[in-house]
Short mmCIF file of C-alpha atoms in Angstrom, two decimals:
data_model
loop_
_atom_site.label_atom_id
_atom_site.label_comp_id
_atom_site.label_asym_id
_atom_site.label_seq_id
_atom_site.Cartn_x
_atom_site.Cartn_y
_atom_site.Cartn_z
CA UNK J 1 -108.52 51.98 64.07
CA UNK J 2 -109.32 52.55 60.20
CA UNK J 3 -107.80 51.31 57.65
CA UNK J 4 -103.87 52.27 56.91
CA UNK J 5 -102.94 51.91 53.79
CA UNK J 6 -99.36 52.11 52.13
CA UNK J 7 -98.27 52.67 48.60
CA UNK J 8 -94.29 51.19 47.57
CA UNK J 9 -92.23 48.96 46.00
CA UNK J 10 -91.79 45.36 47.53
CA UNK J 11 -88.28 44.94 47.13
CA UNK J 12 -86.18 41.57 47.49
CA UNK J 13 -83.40 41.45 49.77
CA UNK J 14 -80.11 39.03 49.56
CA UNK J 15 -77.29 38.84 52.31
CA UNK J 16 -74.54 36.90 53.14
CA UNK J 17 -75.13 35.63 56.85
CA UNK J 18 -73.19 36.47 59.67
CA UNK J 19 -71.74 40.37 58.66
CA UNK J 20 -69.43 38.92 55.93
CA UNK J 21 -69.01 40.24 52.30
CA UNK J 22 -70.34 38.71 49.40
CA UNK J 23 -66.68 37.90 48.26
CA UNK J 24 -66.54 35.14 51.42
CA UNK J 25 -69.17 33.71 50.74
CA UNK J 26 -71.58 31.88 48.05
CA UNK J 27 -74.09 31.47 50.72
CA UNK J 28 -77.00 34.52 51.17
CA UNK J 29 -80.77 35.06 52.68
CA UNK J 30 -83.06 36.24 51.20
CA UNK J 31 -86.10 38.70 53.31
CA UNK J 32 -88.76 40.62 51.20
CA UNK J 33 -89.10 44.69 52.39
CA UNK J 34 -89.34 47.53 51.13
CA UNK J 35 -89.88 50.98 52.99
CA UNK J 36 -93.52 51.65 53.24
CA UNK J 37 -94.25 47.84 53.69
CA UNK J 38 -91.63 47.63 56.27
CA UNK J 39 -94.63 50.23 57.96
CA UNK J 40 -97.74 48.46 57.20
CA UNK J 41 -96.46 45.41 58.22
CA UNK J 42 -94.96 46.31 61.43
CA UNK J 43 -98.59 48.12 61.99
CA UNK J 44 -100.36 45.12 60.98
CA UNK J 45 -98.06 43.13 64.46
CA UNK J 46 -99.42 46.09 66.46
CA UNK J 47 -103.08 44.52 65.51
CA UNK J 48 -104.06 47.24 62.80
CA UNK J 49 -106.03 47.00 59.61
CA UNK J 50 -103.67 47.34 56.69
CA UNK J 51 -103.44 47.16 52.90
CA UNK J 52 -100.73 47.58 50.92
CA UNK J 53 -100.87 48.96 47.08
CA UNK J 54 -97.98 48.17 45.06
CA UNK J 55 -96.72 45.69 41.79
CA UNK J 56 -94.70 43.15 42.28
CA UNK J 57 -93.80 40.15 39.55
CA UNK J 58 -95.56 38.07 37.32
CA UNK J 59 -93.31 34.78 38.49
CA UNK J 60 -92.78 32.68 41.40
CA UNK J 61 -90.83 35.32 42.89
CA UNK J 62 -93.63 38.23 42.95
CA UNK J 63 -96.22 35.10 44.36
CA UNK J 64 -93.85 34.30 46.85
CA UNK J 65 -93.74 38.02 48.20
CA UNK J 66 -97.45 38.32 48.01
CA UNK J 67 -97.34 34.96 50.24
CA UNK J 68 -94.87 36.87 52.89
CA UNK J 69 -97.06 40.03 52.95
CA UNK J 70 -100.68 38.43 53.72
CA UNK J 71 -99.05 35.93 56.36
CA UNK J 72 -99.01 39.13 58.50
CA UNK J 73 -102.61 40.20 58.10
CA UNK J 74 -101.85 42.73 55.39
CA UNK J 75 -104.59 43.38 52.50
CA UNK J 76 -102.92 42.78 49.02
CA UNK J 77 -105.86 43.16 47.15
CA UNK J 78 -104.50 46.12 45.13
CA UNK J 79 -101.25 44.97 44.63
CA UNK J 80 -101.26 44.00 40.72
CA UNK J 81 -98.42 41.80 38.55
CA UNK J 82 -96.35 43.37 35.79
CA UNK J 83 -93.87 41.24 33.19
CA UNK J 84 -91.18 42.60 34.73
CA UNK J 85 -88.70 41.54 37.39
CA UNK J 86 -89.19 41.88 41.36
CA UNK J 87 -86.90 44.81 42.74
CA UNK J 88 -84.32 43.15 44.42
CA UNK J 89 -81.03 45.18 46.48
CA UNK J 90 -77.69 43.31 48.02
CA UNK J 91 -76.65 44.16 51.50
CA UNK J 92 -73.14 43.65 53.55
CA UNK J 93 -73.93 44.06 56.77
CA UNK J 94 -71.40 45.79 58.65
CA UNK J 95 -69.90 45.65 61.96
CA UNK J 96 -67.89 47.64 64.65
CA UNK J 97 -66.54 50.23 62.14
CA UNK J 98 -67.13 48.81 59.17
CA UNK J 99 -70.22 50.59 57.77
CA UNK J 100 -72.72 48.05 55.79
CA UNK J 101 -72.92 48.68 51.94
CA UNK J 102 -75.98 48.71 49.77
CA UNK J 103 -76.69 47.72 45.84
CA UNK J 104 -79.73 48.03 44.52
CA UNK J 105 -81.09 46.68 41.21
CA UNK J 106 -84.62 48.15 41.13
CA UNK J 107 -84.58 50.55 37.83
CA UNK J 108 -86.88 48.56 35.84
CA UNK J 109 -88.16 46.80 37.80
CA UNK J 110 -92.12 45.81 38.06
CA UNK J 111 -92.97 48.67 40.32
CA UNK J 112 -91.06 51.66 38.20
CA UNK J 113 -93.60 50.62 35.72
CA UNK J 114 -96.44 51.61 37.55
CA UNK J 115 -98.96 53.89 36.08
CA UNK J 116 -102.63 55.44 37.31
CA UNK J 117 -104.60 53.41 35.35
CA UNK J 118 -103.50 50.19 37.09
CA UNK J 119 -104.63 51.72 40.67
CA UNK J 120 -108.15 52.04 41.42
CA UNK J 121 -107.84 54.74 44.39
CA UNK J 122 -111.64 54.85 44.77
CA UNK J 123 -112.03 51.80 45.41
CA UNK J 124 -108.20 51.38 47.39
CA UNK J 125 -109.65 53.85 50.15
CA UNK J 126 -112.58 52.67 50.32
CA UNK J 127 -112.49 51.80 54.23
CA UNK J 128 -109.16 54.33 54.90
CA UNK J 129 -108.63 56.16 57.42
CA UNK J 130 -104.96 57.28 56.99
CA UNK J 131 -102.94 56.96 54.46
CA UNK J 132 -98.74 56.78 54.39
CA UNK J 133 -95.96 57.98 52.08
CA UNK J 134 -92.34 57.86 51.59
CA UNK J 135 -90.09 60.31 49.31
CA UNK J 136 -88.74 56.94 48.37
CA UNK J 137 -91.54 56.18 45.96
CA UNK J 138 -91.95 59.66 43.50
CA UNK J 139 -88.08 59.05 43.21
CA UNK J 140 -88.55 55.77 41.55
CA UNK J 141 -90.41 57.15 38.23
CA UNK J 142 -92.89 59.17 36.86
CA UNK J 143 -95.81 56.65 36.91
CA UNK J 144 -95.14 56.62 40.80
CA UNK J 145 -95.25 59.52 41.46
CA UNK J 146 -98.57 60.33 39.48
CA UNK J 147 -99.56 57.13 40.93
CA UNK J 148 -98.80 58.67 44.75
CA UNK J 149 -100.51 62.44 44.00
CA UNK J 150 -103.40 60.69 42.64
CA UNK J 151 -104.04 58.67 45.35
CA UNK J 152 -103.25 61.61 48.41
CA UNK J 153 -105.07 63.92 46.45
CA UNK J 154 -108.19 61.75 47.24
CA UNK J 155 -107.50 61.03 50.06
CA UNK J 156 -107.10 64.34 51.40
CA UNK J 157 -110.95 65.24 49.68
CA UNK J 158 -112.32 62.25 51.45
CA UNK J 159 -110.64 63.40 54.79
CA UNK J 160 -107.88 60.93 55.76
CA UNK J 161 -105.02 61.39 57.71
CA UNK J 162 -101.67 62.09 55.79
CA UNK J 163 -98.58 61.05 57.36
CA UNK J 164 -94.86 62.42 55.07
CA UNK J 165 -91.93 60.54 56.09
CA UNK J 166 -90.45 62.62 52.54
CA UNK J 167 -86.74 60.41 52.44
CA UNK J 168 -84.21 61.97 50.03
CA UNK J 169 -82.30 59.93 48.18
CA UNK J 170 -80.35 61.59 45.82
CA UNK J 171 -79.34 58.37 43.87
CA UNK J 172 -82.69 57.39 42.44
CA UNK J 173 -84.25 60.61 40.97
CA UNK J 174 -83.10 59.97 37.98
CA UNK J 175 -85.76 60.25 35.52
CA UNK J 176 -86.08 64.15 34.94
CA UNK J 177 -88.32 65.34 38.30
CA UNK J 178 -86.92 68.29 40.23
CA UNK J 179 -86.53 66.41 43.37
CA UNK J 180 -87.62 69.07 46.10
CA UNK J 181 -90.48 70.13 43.73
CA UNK J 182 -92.16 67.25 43.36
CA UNK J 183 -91.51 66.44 47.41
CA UNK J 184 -92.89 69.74 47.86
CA UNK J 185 -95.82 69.46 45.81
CA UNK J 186 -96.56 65.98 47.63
CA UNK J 187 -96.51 67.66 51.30
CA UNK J 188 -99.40 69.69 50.32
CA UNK J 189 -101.30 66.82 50.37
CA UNK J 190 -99.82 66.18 53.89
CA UNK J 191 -100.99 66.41 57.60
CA UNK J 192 -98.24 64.56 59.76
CA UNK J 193 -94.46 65.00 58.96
CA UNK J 194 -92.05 62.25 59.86
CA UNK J 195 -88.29 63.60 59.79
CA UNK J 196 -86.06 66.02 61.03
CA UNK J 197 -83.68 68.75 59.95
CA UNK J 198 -82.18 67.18 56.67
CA UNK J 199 -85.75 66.84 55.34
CA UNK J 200 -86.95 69.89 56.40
CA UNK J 201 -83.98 71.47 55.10
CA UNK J 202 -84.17 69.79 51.32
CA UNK J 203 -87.82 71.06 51.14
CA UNK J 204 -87.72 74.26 52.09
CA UNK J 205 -83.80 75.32 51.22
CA UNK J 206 -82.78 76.16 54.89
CA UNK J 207 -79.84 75.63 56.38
CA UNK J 208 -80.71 74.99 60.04
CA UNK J 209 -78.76 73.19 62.67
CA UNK J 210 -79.41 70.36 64.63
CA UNK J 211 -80.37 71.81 68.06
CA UNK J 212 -83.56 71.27 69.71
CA UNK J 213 -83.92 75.36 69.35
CA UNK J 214 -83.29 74.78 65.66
CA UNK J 215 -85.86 72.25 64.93
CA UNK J 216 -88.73 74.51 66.86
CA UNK J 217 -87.87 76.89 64.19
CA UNK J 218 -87.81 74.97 61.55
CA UNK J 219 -90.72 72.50 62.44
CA UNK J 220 -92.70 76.07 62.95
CA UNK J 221 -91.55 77.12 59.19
CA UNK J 222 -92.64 73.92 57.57
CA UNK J 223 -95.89 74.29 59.03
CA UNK J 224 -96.55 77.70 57.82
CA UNK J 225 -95.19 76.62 54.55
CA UNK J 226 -97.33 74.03 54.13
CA UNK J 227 -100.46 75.20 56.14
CA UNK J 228 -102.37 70.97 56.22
CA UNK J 229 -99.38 69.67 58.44
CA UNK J 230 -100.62 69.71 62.09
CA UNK J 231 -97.15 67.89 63.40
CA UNK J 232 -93.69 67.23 62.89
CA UNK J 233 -92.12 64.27 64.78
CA UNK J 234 -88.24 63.62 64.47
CA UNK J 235 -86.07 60.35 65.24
CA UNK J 236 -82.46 61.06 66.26
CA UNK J 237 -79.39 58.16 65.97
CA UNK J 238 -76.69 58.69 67.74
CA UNK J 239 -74.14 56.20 66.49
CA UNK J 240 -70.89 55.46 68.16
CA UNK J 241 -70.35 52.83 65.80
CA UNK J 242 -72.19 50.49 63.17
CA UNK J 243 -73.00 48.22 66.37
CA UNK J 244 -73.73 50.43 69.17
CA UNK J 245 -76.56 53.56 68.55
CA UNK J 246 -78.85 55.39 70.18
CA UNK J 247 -81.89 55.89 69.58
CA UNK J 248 -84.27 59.37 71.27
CA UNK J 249 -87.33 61.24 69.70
CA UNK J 250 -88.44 64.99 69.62
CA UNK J 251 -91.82 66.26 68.59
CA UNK J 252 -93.52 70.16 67.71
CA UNK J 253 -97.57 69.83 67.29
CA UNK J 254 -98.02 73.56 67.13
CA UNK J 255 -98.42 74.09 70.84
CA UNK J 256 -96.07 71.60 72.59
CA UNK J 257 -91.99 70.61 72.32
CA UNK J 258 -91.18 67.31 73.71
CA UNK J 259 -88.44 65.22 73.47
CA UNK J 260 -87.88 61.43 74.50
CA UNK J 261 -84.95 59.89 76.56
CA UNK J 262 -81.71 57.96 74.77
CA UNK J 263 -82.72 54.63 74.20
CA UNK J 264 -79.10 52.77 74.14
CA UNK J 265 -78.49 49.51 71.52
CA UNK J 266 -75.14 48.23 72.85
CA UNK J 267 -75.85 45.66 70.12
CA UNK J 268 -77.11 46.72 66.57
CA UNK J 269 -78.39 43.11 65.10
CA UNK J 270 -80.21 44.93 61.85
CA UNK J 271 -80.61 48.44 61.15
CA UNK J 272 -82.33 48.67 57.67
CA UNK J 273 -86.01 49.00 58.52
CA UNK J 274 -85.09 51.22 62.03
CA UNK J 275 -86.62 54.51 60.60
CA UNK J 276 -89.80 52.65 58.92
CA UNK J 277 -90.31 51.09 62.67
CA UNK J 278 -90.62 54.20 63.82
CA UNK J 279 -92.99 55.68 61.44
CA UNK J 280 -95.18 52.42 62.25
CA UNK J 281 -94.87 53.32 65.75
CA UNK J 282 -95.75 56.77 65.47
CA UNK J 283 -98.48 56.09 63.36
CA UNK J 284 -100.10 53.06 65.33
CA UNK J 285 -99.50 55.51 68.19
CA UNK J 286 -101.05 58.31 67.78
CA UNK J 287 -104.38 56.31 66.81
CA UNK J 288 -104.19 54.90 70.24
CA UNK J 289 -102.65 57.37 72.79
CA UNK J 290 -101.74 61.48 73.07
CA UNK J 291 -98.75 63.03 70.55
CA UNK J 292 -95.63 62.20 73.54
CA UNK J 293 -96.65 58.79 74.40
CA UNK J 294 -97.12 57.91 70.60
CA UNK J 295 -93.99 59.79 70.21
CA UNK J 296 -92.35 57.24 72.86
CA UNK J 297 -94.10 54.39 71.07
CA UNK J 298 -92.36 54.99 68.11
CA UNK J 299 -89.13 55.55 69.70
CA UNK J 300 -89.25 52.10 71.28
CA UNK J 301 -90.33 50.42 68.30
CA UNK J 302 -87.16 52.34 66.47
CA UNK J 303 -84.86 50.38 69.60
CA UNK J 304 -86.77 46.81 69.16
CA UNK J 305 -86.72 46.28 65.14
CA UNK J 306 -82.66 47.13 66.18
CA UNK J 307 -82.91 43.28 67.28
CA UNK J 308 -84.53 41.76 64.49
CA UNK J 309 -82.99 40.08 60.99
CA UNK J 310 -84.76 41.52 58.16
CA UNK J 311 -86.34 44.46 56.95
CA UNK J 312 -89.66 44.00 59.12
CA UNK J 313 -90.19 44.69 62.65
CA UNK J 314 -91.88 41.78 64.39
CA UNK J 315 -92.22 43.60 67.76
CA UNK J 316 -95.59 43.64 69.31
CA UNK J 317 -97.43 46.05 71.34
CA UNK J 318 -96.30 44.28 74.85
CA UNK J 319 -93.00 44.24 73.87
CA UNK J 320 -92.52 47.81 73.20
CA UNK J 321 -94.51 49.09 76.60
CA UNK J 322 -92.81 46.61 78.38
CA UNK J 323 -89.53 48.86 76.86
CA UNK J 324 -90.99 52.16 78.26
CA UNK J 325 -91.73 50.26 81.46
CA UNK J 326 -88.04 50.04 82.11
CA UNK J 327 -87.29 46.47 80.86
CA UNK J 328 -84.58 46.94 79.05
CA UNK J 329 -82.56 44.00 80.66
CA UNK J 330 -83.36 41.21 78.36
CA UNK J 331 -84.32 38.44 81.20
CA UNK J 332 -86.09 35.56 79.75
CA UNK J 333 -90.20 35.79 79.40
CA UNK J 334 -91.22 32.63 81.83
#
């Protein structure tokens, strides 16, 4: 495997333990995240080379993260330090039907600063072999998103693989880019596309369904739209509540439609970080095996980070084939 590098904000996260509100309680945690960390470090469990471009604070706080991300193996040499303040969002985690609840505090923070002149993409890719994106990031500002085009722009001269996981989130675009233009402008840069029918929808102003006939068509449009993506790869939840879901995959790579079985989580410990653990799974994946058993990778990696505290997924590689071996029982490792 090459080098995979990822480009977002490292974000702070503080929760009260045990599912209750802040309001019962003046005890919290405290995990560091973000989305396309959340991918290069789950990658960088799976035994992959990884580096991570980003800005994080000038204070004890953005050391401390930097700390957290190169205990996993992860490159930080191109993450740089700005005067202002770590991102940081508040989570209630939910339970049974009580949805969780989300704050974030991240609009000036040190990574909306960002600007080109404080990456050095020549130099960033210099041993790349793929590189990894998130919608999340051009929301954030423009810097960011300059900051992202430059970077995929070279990357896609010096050959690297492109993966799009292109997450709208209406809420943050709020410094004056047309959303769907700039996601679309960013997807021509792109040669793997990570999401399903909502995505493809906000891009290209469809209106398709959620049918397995429906995404063939519209996994067939995006492609013809945007002529550099060779795949489309889709994670479907099922929930039944905010502590039971299911988890199953589908997949179009131009010639083949495949779709993975229901993967059932009687027991949701921690969903933020579930759709970046697939992405990491999909992308460690299809280095290592053929499009539906990377596809199935990522689909058990999705179920595992289900189990873990914390924005990360600290599965490994024998955990998640031992999954799609059938142990799903949870008997003690002796």
């Amino acid at each position: 495997m090459g080098q995979i590098i990822t480009f977002g904000e490292v974000l702070m996260r503080i929760s009260p333990r045990s599912n209750k509100k802040f309001i019962q309680s003046n005890i919290v945690e405290f995990y560091f995240g973000g989305t396309e960390l959340n991918v290069g470090i789950s990658i960088a469990n799976f035994g992959g080379d990884v580096k991570h471009i980003s800005a994080v604070s000038d204070d004890f706080i953005g050391e401390t993260a930097i700390s957290y991300i190169r205990k996993f193996g992860v490159d930080t040499s191109s993450i740089t330090f700005s005067k202002r303040p770590l991102g940081v969002y508040f989570l209630e985690v939910g339970a049974v039907m009580r949805p969780s609840a989300i704050s974030y505090n991240r609009s000036h923070s040190a990574f909306s600063e960002i600007v080109p002149e404080k990456v050095n993409w020549e130099q960033a890719l210099e041993n790349g072999e793929w590189v990894h994106w998130t919608g999340i990031t051009p929301a954030l500002s423009q810097g960011a998103f300059d900051v992202l085009k430059e970077g995929l722009k070279l990357a896609r001269q010096k050959g690297l693989a492109v993966s799009a996981d292109p997450t709208y989130r209406s809420g943050l675009w709020k410094y004056g880019q047309d959303p769907k233009e700039a996601l679309i402008e960013l997807l021509n840069y792109s040669t793997i596309f990570i999401g399903g029918i909502n995505e493809i929808n906000e891009v290209l102003g469809t209106e398709f369904g959620y049918s397995n006939d429906d995404f063939l068509e519209a996994s067939k449009l995006l492609m013809e739209t945007f002529p550099t993506i060779e795949k489309v790869f889709d994670k479907i939840r099922t929930s039944l509540n905010s502590s039971w879901h299911k988890i199953r995959a589908r997949m179009w790579n131009g010639t083949e439609f495949r779709e993975t079985q229901d993967l059932d989580i009687t027991h949701v410990v921690d969903r933020i970080g579930t759709g970046d653990a697939f992405a990491a799974g999909l992308i460690y994946g299809l280095q290592q095996y053929d499009d539906y058993n990377a596809l199935e990778f990522a689909s058990a990696a999705c179920a595992l980070k289900h189990t873990y505290e914390g924005d990360v997924n600290l599965t490994t590689v024998k955990e998640v084939t031992g999954i799609l071996a059938g142990n799903t029982t949870g008997r003690f490792v002796r």
